[in-house]
Short mmCIF file of C-alpha atoms in Angstrom, two decimals:
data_model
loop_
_atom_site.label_atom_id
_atom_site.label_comp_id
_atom_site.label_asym_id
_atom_site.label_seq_id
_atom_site.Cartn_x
_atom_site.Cartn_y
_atom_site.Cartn_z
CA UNK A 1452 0.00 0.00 0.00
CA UNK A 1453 1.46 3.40 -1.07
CA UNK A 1454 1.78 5.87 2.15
CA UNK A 1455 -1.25 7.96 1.99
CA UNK A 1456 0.32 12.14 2.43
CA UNK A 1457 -1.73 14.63 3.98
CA UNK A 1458 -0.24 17.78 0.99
CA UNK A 1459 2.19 16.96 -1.99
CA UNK A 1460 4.18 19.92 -3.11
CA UNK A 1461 4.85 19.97 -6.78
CA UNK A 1462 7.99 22.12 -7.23
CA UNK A 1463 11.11 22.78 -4.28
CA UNK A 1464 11.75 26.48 -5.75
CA UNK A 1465 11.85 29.28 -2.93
CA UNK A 1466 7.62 28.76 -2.88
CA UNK A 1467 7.39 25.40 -2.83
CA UNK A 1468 9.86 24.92 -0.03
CA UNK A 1469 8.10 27.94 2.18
CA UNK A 1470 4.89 25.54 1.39
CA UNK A 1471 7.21 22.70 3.01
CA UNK A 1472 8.21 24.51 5.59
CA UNK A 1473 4.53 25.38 6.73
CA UNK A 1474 3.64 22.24 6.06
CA UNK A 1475 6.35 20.81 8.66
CA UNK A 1476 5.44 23.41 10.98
CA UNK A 1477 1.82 21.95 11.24
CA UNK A 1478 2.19 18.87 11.81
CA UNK A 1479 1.01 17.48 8.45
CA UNK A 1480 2.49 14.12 6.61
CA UNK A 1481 3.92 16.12 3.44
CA UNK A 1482 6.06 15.19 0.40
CA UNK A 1483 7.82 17.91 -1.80
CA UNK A 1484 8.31 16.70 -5.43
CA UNK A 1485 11.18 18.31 -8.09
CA UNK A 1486 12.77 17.27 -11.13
CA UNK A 1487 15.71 18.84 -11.19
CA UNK A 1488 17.88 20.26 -7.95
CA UNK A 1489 17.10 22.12 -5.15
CA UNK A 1490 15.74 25.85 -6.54
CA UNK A 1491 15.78 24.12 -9.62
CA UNK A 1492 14.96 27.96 -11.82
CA UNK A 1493 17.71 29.59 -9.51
CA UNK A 1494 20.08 26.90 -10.19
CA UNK A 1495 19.67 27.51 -14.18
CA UNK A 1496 19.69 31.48 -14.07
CA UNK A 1497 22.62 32.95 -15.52
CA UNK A 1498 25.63 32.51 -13.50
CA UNK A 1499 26.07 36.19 -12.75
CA UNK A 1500 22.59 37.19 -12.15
CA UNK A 1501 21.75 40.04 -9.29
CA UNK A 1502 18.32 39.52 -7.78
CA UNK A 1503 15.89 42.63 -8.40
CA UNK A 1504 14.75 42.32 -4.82
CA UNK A 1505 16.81 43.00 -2.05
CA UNK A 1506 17.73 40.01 0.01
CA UNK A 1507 15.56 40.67 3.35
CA UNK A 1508 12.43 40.63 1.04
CA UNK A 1509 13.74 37.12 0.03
CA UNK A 1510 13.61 36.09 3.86
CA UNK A 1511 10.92 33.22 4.72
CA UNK A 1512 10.49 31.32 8.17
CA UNK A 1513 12.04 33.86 10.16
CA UNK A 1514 15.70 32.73 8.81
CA UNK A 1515 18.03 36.03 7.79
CA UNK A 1516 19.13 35.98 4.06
CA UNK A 1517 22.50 38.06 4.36
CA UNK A 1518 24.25 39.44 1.37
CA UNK A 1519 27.51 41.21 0.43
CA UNK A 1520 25.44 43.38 -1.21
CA UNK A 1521 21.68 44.41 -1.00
CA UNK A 1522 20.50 43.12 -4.24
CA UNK A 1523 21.98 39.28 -3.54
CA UNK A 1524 23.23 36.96 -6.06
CA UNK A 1525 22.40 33.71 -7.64
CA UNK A 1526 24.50 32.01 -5.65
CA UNK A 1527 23.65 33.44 -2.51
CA UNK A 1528 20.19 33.03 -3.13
CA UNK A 1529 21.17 29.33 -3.95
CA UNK A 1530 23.51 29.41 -0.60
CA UNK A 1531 20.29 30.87 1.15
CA UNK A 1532 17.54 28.27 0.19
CA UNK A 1533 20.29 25.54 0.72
CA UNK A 1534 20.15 26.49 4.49
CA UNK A 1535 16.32 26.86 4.87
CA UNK A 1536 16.31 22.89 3.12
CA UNK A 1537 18.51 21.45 5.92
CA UNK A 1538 17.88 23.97 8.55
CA UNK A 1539 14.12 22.21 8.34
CA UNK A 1540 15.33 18.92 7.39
CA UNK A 1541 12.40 19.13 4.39
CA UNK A 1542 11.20 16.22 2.79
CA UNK A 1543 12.56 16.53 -0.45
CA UNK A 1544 12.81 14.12 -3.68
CA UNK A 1545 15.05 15.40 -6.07
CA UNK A 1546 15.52 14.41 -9.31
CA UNK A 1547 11.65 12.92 -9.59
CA UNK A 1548 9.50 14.54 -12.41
CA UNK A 1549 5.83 14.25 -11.88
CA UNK A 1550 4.45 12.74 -15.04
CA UNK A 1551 0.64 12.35 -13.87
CA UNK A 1552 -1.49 13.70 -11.85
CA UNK A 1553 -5.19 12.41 -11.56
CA UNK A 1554 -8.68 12.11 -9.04
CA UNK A 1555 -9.61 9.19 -6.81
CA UNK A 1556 -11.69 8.57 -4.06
CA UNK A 1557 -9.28 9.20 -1.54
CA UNK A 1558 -7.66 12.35 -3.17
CA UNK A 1559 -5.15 12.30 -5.68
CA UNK A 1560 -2.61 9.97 -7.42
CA UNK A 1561 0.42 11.33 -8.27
CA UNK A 1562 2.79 9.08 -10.71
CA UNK A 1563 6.42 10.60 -11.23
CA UNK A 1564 9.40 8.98 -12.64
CA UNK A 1565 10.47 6.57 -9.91
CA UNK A 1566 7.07 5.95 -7.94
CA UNK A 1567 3.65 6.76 -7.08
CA UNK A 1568 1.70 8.53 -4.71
CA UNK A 1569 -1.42 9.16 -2.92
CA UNK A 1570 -2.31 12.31 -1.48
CA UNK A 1571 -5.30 14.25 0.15
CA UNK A 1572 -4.29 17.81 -1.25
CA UNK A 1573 -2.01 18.88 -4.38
CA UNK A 1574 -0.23 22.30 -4.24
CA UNK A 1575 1.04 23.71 -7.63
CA UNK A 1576 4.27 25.41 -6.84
CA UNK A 1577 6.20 24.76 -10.37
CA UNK A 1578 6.94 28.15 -11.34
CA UNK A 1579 7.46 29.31 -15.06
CA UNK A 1580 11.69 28.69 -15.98
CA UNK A 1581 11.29 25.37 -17.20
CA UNK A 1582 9.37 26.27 -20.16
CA UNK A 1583 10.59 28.54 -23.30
CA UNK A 1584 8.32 30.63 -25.21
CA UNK A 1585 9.36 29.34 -28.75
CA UNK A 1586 9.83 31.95 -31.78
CA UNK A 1587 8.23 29.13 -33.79
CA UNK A 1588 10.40 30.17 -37.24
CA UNK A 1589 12.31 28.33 -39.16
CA UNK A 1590 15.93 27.30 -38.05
CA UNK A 1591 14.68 27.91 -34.04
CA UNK A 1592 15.97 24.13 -33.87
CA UNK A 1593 19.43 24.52 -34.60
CA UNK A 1594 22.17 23.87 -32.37
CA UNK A 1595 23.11 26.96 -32.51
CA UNK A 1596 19.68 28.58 -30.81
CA UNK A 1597 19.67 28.61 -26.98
CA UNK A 1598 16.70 29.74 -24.75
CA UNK A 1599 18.95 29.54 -22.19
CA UNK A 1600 21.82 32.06 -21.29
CA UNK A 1601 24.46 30.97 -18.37
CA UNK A 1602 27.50 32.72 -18.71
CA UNK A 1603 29.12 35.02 -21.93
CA UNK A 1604 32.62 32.76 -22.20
CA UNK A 1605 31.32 30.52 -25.15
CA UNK A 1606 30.36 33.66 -27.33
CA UNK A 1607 33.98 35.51 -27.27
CA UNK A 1608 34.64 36.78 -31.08
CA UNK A 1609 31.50 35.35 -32.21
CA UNK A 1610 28.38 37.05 -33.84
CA UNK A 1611 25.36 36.98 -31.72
CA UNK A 1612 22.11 37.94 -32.03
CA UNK A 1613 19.76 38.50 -28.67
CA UNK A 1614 16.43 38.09 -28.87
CA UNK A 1615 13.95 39.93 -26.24
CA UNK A 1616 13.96 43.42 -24.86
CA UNK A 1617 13.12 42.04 -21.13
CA UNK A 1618 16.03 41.64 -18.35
CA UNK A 1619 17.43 38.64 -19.02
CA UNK A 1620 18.03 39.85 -22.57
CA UNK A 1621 19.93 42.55 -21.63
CA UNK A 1622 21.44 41.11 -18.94
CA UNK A 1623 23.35 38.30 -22.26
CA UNK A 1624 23.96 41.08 -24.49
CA UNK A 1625 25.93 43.64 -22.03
CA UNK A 1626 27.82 40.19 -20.85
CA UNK A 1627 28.84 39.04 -23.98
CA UNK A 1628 29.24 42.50 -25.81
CA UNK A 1629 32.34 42.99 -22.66
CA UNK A 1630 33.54 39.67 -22.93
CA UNK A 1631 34.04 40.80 -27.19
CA UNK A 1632 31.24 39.19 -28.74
CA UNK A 1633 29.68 41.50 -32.05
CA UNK A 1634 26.12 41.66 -30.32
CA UNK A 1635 22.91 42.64 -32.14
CA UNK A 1636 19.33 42.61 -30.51
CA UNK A 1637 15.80 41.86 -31.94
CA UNK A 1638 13.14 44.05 -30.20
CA UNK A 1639 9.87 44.28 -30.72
CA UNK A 1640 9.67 47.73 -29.68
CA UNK A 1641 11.07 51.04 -29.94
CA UNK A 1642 13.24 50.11 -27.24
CA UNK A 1643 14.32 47.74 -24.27
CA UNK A 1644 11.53 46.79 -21.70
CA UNK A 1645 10.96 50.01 -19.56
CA UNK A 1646 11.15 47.09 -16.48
CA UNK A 1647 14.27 46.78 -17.03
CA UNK A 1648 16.46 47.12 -13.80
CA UNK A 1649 17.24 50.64 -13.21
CA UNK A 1650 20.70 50.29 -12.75
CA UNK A 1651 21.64 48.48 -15.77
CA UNK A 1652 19.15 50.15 -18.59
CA UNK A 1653 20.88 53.11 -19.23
CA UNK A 1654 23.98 50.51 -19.75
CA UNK A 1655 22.28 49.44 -22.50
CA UNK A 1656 20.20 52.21 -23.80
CA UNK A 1657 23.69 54.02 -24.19
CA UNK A 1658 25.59 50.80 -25.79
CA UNK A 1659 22.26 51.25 -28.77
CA UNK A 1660 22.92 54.79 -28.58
CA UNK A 1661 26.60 54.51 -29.18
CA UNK A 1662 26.00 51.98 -31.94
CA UNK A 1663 28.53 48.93 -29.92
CA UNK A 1664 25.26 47.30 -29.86
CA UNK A 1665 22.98 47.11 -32.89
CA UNK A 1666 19.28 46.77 -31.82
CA UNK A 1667 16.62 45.96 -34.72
CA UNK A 1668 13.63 47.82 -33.43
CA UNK A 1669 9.92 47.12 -34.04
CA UNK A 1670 11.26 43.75 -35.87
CA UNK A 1671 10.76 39.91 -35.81
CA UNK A 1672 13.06 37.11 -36.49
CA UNK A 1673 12.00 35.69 -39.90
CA UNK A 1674 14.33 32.93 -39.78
CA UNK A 1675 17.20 31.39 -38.66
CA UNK A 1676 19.98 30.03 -41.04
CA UNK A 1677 23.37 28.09 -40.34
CA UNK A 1678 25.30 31.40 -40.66
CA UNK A 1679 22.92 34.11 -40.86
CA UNK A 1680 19.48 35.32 -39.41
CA UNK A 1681 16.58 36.87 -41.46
CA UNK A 1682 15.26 39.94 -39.33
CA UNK A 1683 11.78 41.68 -41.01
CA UNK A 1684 12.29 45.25 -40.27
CA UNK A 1685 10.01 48.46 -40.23
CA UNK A 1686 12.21 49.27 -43.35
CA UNK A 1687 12.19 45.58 -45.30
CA UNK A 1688 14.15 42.10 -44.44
CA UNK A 1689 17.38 42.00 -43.11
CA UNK A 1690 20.27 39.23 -43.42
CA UNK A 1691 23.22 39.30 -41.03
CA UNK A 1692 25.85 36.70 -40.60
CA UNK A 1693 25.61 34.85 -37.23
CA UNK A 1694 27.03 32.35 -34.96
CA UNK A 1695 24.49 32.03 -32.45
CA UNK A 1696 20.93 32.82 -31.32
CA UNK A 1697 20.15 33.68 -27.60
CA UNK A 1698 16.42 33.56 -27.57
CA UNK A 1699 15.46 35.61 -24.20
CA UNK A 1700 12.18 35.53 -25.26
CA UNK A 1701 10.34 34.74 -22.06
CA UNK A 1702 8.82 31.21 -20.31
CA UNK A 1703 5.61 30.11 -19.42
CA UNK A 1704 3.83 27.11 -16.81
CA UNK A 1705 3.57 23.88 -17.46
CA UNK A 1706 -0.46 23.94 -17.78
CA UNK A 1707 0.16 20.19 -18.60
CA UNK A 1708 -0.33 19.77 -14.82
CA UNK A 1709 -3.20 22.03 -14.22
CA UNK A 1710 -4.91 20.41 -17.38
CA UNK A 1711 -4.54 17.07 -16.31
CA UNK A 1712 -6.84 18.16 -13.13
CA UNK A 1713 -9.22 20.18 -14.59
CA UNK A 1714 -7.95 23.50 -13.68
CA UNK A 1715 -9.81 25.94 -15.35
CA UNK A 1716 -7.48 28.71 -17.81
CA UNK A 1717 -9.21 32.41 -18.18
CA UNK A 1718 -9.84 33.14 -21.88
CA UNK A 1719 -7.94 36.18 -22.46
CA UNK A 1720 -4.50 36.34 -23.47
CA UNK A 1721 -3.37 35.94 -19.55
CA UNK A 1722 -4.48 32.70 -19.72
CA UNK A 1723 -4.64 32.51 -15.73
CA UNK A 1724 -5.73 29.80 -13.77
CA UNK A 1725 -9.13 29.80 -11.76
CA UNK A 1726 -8.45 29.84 -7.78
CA UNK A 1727 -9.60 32.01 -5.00
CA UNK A 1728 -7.21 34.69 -3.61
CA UNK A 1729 -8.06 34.03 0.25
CA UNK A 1730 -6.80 30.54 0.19
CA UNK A 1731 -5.02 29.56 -3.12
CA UNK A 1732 -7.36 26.96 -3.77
CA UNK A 1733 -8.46 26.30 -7.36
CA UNK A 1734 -11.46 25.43 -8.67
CA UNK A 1735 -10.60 21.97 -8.71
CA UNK A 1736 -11.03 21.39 -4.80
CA UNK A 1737 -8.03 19.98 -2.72
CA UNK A 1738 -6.03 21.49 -5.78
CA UNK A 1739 -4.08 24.77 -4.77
CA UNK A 1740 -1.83 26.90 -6.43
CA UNK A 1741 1.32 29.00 -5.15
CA UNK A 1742 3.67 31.42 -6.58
CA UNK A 1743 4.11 32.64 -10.10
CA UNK A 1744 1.96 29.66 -11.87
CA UNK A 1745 -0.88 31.73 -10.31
CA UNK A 1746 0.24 34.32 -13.12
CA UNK A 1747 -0.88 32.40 -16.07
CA UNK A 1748 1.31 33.29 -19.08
CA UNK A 1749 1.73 37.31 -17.24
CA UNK A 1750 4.83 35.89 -15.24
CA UNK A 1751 5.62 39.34 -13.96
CA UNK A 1752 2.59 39.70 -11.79
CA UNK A 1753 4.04 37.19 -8.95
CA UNK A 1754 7.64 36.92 -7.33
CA UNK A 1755 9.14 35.50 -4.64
CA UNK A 1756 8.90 38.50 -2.63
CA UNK A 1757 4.95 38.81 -3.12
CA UNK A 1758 4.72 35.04 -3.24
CA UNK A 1759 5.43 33.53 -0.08
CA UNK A 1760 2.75 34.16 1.95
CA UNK A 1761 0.92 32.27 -0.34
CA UNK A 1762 2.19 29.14 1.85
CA UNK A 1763 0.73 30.49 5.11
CA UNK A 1764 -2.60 31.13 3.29
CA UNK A 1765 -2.60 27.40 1.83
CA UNK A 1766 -1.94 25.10 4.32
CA UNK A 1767 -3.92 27.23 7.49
CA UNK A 1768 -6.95 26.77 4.65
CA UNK A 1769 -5.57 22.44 4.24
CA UNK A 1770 -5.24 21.90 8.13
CA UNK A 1771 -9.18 23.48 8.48
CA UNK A 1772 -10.34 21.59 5.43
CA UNK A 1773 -8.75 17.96 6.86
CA UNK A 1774 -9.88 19.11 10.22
CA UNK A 1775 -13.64 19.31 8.83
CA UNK A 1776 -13.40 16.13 6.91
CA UNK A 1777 -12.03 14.19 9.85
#
């Protein structure tokens, strides 16, 4: 007989573990679930990546998040969730990808890579950085195309083309333009994202200015060739030569999951899941929903920051709910 869990967490990013560690906190049999490692999204930002928030906003469970600076790294942040993990001694599988999720009389069944499960309640904690919004042109699967960015080392003397006018775009093309790459940028725009941290985008609004990066405004990528990209412009197509593609063009949920349970999408462009604000459930009862996922595809409307008192909110509403059902 499979151990019967009173919550299953689906996701160990910063949310999911704050779910954990709420979960742990009130006494209820709990199981978080995640693919990859620990703060799996953190883990794959770029290598250099500052946080936007400042690190005491970061703070959950009453554990200090210190930083050099105020604005903390990746790898502090990764340092700082590391600590919370064994500083709780969370139940964690890593490595184990859910693959379905369905009803039954007792709850939910949960089948991953390596086992099964049975659960009373499901939280949704998955985040957004897993999937890639896809240019869908020609020559998008070519080696040479990465939706992805880590570190600028690989792109030294080579011709690269950005793709995206949001941070993480800029972020790649300042990088490699200093580390000598010949850097061009596709925005749909006039210009880059006015979100755009406020210390870096007049680093790159005077590198377009300046002409050491060339940014193809109000354009598209047409295509993608071995050695060249075909860019439709306000003024016509454009061919340049290039080496590779970094497609910063944004990520979305994996509504795989939610579909799978009936969680109902809105049917605007958001495409935001149904759940109530005062608890987090969604409309599929038992079934709630934490962090950024809660978004839809408008993955700038949650954070970390605003985020984690979604775990409070969700299991005080799961330890009432198993309360009433005995």
């Amino acid at each position: 007989m499979n151990k019967q869990y009173d919550v299953l967490i689906i996701g160990a990013g910063p949310i999911g573990l704050a779910c954990g560690v709420e979960a742990q906190k009130a006494g209820l049999v709990y199981l978080i679930l995640e693919k990859g490692a620990l703060t799996n999204s953190i883990y794959n930002y770029p290598i250099n990546m500052r946080f936007f928030s400042t690190s005491e906003r970061l703070e959950m469970a009453g554990i200090p998040f210190m930083s050099v600076e105020n604005k903390p790294t990746r790898t502090e942040a990764l340092e700082y969730y590391r600590r919370i993990f064994t500083h709780f001694k969370l139940k964690v599988n890593l490595y184990e990808g859910v693959e379905t999720l369905s009803k039954i009389p007792e709850g939910f069944e949960i089948k991953t890579t390596k086992s099964s499960y049975q659960t009373k309640k499901i939280v949704l904690a998955t985040g957004f950085y897993d999937l890639p919004n896809l240019m869908e042109v020609p020559g998008e699967d070519l080696p040479k195309v990465m939706h992805y960015y880590k570190e600028p080392w690989p792109f030294i003397e080579q011709k690269v083309l950005v793709v995206g006018g949001a941070n993480s775009a800029v972020d790649a093309a300042l990088e490699c333009w200093r580390k000598g790459a010949e850097v061009s940028m596709v925005l749909l725009g006039e210009e880059v994202d006015q979100n755009v941290k406020y210390w870096v985008r007049p680093d790159i609004m005077n590198r377009i200015k300046e002409g050491s990066i060339k940014a193809f405004t109000k354009s598209k990528v047409k295509e993608i060739k071995a050695e060249s990209v075909v860019i439709t412009t306000p003024d016509g197509e454009v061919e340049i030569e290039n080496n590779f593609v970094l497609a910063m063009t944004g990520y979305r949920p994996n509504f795989g999951l939610l579909d799978q349970l009936g969680v109902e999408l809105s049917l605007d462009e958001k495409r935001q899941p149904c759940y109530d604000t005062a608890n987090q459930e969604s409309n599929v009862p038992g079934v709630y929903l934490a962090g950024v996922v809660c978004g839809g595809l408008n993955t700038r409307e949650f954070f970390i920051e605003n985020s984690i008192v979604h775990a409070d909110s969700i299991v005080s509403d799961i330890v009432s709910k198993l309360k009433d059902e005995g």
